[in-house]
Short mmCIF file of C-alpha atoms in Angstrom, two decimals:
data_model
loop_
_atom_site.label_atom_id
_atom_site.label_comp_id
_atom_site.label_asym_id
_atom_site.label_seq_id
_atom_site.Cartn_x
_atom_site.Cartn_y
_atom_site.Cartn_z
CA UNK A 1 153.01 140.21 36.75
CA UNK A 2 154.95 140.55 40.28
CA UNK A 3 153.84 143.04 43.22
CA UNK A 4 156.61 142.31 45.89
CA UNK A 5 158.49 139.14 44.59
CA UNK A 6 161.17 139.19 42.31
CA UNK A 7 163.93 137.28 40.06
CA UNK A 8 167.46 137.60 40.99
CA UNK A 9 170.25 136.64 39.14
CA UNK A 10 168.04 134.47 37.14
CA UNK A 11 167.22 131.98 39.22
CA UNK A 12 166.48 133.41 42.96
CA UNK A 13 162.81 133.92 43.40
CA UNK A 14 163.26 137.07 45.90
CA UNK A 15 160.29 138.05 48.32
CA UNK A 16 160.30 142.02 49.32
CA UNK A 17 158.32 141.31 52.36
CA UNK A 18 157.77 138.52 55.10
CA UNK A 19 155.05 136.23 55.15
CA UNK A 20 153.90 132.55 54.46
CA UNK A 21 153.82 132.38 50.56
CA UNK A 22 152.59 129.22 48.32
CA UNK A 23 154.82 128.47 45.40
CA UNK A 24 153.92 126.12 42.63
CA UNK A 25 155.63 125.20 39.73
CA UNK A 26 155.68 123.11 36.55
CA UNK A 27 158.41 121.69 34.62
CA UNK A 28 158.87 120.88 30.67
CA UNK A 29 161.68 117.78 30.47
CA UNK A 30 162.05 116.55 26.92
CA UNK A 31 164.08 113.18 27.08
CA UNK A 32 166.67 112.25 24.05
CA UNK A 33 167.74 108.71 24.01
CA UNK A 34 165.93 105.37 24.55
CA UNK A 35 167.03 104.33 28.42
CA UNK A 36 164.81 104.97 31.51
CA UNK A 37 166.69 107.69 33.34
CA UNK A 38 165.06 109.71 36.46
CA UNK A 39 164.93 113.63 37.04
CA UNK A 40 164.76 114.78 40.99
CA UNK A 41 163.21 118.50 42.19
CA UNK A 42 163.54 120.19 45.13
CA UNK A 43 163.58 123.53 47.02
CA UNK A 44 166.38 125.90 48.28
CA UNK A 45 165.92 128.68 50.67
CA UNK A 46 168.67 130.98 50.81
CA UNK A 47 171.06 128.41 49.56
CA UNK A 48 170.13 125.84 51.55
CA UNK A 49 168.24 122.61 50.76
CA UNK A 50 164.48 122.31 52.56
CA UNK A 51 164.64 118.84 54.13
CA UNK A 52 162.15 117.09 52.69
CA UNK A 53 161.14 118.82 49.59
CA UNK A 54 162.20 116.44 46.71
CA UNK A 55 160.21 114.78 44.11
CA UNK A 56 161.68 111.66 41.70
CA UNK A 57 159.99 111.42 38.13
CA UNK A 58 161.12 108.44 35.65
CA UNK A 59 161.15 109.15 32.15
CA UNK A 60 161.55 106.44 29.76
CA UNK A 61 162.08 106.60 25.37
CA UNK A 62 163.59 108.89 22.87
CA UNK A 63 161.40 111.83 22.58
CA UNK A 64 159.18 111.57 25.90
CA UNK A 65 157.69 114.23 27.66
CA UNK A 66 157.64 114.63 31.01
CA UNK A 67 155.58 117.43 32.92
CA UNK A 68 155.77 117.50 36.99
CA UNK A 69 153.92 119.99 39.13
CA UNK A 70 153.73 120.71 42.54
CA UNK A 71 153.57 123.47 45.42
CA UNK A 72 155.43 124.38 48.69
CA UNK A 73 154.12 126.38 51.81
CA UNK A 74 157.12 128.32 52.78
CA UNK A 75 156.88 131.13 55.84
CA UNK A 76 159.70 133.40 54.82
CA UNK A 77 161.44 136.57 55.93
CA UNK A 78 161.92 139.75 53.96
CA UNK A 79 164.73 139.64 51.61
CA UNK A 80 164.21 135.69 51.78
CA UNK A 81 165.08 133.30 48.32
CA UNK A 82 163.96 130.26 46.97
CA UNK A 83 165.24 128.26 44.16
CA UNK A 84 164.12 125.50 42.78
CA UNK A 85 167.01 122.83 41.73
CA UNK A 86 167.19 119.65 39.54
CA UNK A 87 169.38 117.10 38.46
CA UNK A 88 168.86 114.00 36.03
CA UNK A 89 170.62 110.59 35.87
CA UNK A 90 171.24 110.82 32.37
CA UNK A 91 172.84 114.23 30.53
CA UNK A 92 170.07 113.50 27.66
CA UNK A 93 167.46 114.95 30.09
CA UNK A 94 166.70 118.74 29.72
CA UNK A 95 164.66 121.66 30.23
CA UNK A 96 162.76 122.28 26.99
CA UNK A 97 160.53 124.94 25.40
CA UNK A 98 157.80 122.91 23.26
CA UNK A 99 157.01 125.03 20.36
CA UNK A 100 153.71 126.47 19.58
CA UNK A 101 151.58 123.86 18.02
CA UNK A 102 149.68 124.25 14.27
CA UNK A 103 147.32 121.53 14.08
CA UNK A 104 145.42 122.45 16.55
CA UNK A 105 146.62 125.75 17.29
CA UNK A 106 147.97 125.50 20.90
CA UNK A 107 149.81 128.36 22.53
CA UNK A 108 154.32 127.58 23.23
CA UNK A 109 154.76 124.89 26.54
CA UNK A 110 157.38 127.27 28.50
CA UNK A 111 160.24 125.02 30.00
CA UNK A 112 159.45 126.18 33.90
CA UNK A 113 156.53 128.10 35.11
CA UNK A 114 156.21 129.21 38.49
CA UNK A 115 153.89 131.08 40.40
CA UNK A 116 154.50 132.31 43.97
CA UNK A 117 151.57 133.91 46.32
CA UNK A 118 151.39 135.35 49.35
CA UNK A 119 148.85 133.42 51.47
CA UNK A 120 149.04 135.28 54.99
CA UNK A 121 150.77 139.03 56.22
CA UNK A 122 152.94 139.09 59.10
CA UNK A 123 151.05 142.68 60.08
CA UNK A 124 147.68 142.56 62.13
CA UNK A 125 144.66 144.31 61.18
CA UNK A 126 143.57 147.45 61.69
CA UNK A 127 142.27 148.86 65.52
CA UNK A 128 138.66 149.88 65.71
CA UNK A 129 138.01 153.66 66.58
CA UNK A 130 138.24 154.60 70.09
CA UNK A 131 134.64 154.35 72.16
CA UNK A 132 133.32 157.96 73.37
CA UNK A 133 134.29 158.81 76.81
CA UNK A 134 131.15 158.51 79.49
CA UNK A 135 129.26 161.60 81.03
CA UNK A 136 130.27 162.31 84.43
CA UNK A 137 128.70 161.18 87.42
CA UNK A 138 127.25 164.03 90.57
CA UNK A 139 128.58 164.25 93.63
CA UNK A 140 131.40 161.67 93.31
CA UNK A 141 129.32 159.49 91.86
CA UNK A 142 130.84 157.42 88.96
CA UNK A 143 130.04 158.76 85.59
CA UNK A 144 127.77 156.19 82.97
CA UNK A 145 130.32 154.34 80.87
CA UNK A 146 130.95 155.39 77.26
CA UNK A 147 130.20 152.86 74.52
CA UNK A 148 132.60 150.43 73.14
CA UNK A 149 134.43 151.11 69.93
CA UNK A 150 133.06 149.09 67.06
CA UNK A 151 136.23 146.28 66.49
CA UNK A 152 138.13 147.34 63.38
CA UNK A 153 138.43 145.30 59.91
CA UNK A 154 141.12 142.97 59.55
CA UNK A 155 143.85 143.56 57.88
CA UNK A 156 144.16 142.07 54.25
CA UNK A 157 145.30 138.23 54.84
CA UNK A 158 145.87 139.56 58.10
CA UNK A 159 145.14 136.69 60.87
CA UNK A 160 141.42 135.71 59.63
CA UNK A 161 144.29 133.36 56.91
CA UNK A 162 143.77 129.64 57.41
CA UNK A 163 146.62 127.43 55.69
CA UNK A 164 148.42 124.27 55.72
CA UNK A 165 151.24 122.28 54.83
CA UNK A 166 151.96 118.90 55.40
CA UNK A 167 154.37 115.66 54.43
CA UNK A 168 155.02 112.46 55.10
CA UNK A 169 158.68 111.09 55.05
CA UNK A 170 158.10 107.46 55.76
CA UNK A 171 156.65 104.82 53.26
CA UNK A 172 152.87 104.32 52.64
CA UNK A 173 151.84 100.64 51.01
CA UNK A 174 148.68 99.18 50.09
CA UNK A 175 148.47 96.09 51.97
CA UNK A 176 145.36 94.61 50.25
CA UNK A 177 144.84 95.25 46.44
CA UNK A 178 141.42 97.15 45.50
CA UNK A 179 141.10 98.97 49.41
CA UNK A 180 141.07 102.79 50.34
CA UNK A 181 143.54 104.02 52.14
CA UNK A 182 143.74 107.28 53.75
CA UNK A 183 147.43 108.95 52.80
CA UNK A 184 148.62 109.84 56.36
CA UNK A 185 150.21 113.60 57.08
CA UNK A 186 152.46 112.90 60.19
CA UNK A 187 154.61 116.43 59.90
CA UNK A 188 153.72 119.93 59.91
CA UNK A 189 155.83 122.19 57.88
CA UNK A 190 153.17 125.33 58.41
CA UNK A 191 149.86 125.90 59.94
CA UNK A 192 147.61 128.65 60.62
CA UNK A 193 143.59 127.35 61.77
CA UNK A 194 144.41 123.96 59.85
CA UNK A 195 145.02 121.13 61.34
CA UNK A 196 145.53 117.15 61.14
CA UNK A 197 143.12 114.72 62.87
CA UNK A 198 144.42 111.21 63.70
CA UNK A 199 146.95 111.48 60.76
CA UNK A 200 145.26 112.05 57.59
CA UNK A 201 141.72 114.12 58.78
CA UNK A 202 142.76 117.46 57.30
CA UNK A 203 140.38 119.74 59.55
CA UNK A 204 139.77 123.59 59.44
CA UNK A 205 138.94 125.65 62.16
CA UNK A 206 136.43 128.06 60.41
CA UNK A 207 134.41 127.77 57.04
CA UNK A 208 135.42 129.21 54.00
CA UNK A 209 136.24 128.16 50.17
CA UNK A 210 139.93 126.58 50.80
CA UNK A 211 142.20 125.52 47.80
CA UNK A 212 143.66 121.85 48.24
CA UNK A 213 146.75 120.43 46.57
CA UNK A 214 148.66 117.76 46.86
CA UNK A 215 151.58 115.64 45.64
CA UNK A 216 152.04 111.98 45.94
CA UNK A 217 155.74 110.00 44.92
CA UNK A 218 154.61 106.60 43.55
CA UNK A 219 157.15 103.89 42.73
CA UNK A 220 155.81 100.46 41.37
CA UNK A 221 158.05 98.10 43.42
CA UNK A 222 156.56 95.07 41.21
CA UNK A 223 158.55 92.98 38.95
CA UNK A 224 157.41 91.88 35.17
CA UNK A 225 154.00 92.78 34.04
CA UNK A 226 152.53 95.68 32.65
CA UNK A 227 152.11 98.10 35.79
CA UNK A 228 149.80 99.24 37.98
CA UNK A 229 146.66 101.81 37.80
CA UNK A 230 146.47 103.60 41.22
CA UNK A 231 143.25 105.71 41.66
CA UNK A 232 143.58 109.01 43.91
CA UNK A 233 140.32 110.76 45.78
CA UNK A 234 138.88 112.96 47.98
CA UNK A 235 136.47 112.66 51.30
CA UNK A 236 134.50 114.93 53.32
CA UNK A 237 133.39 114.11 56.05
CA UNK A 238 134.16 110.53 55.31
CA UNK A 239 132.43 110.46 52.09
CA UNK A 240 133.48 110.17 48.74
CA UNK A 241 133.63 113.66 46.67
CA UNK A 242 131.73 113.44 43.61
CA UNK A 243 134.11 113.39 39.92
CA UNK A 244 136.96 113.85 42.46
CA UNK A 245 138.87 110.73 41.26
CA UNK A 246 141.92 110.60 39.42
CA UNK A 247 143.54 107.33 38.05
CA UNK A 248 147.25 106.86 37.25
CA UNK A 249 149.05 103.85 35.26
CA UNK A 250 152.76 103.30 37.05
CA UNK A 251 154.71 101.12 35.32
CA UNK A 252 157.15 98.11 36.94
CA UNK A 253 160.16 100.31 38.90
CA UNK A 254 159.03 103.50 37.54
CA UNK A 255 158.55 106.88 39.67
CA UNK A 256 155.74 109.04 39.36
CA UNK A 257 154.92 112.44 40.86
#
């Protein structure tokens, strides 16, 4: 379904309108020869490459199945484009549809899926209705003031929007084995009532159900050995989020997403 966005020339993902839009994706790579080879992502906007926007995934053995996901927070004009690009160091990486399974019965893995939403409007909302006009006064006297107009609702994802995005470019390391660490956001791409607190305190400005996401690029810089597990959480407040934890198994030079 599309209200507003569009496909052009098979690749463009064309918005109608201007506004700040999420878009998420997910990939299918299928991988056909033994080596360890690595795929890269990233965004284009009109053509041109958004600084800071690519992800590395390694993909090692004949037959393996690789499936990275993330978002972007673009604010875009109307008429605006965005492509998402790849490339591989090994020609026996690809794009594949994963047939519809039989035993279970699981519904066809599309090769790319990708899902763009409009987050905030560039219009304001509506003005209230005009207050009456006050009786007037005797004798030169100043008429009573009318009543205020009631304040009008906003607009749909009109300016009551709160939204965020936020990278890092420089290298994060965990000095001490077995320690928290907060991930630190030191650039804004776009914000709206969202903000960051001494570099990782993602803080709102009003309450409200928000939708988090994230992506992290993890490399194992070790050598020999079987890898590393890295576990990933959230805090509130400074405490831990109940079943928020996530735990990932890097292997020795290998990139993750």
């Amino acid at each position: 379904n599309s209200t507003g966005v569009s496909i052009v020339s098979g690749s463009q993902i064309t918005f109608a309108n201007a506004g700040v839009y999420n878009i998420q994706f997910s990939a299918q790579y299928v991988k056909t020869n033994s080596s360890t080879d690595t795929i890269t992502i990233w965004a284009r906007i009109n053509g041109v490459d958004v600084a800071d926007s690519a992800g590395v995934v390694t993909v090692s053995g004949n037959g393996q199945k690789s499936l990275p996901a993330w978002n972007y927070v673009f604010q875009l004009s109307a008429n605006d484009y965005v492509q998402l690009y790849w490339s591989s160091t090994d020609a026996n990486m690809s794009l594949s549809t994963v047939a519809a399974g039989t035993s279970p019965t699981t519904p066809e893995s599309p090769s790319v899926i990708v899902t763009a939403t409009q987050v905030m409007y560039t219009m304001s909302g509506f003005s209230g209705a005009s207050g009456y006009s006050g009786i007037s006064g005797f004798s030169g006297y100043s008429g009573i003031s009318g009543y205020s107009g009631f304040s009008g609702q906003p607009g749909a994802g009109g300016t009551v929007a709160q939204y965020g995005s936020y990278y890092t470019s420089s290298t994060q390391t965990a000095a001490l084995a077995n320690t928290p660490y907060a991930m630190q956001l030191l650039t804004a791409a776009e914000q709206y009532n969202v903000s960051i607190v001494s570099n990782s305190q993602i803080t709102v400005t009003s309450g409200g159900v928000f939708n988090l996401q994230f992506s992290a690029q993890v490399q194992d810089t070790g050598g020999g050995g079987a890898g590393t597990d890295i576990n990933i959480w959230l805090r509130k407040n400074g405490v831990d989020v109940t079943e928020s934890d996530t735990k990932v198994s890097v292997t020795n030079a290998s990139k993750y997403y």
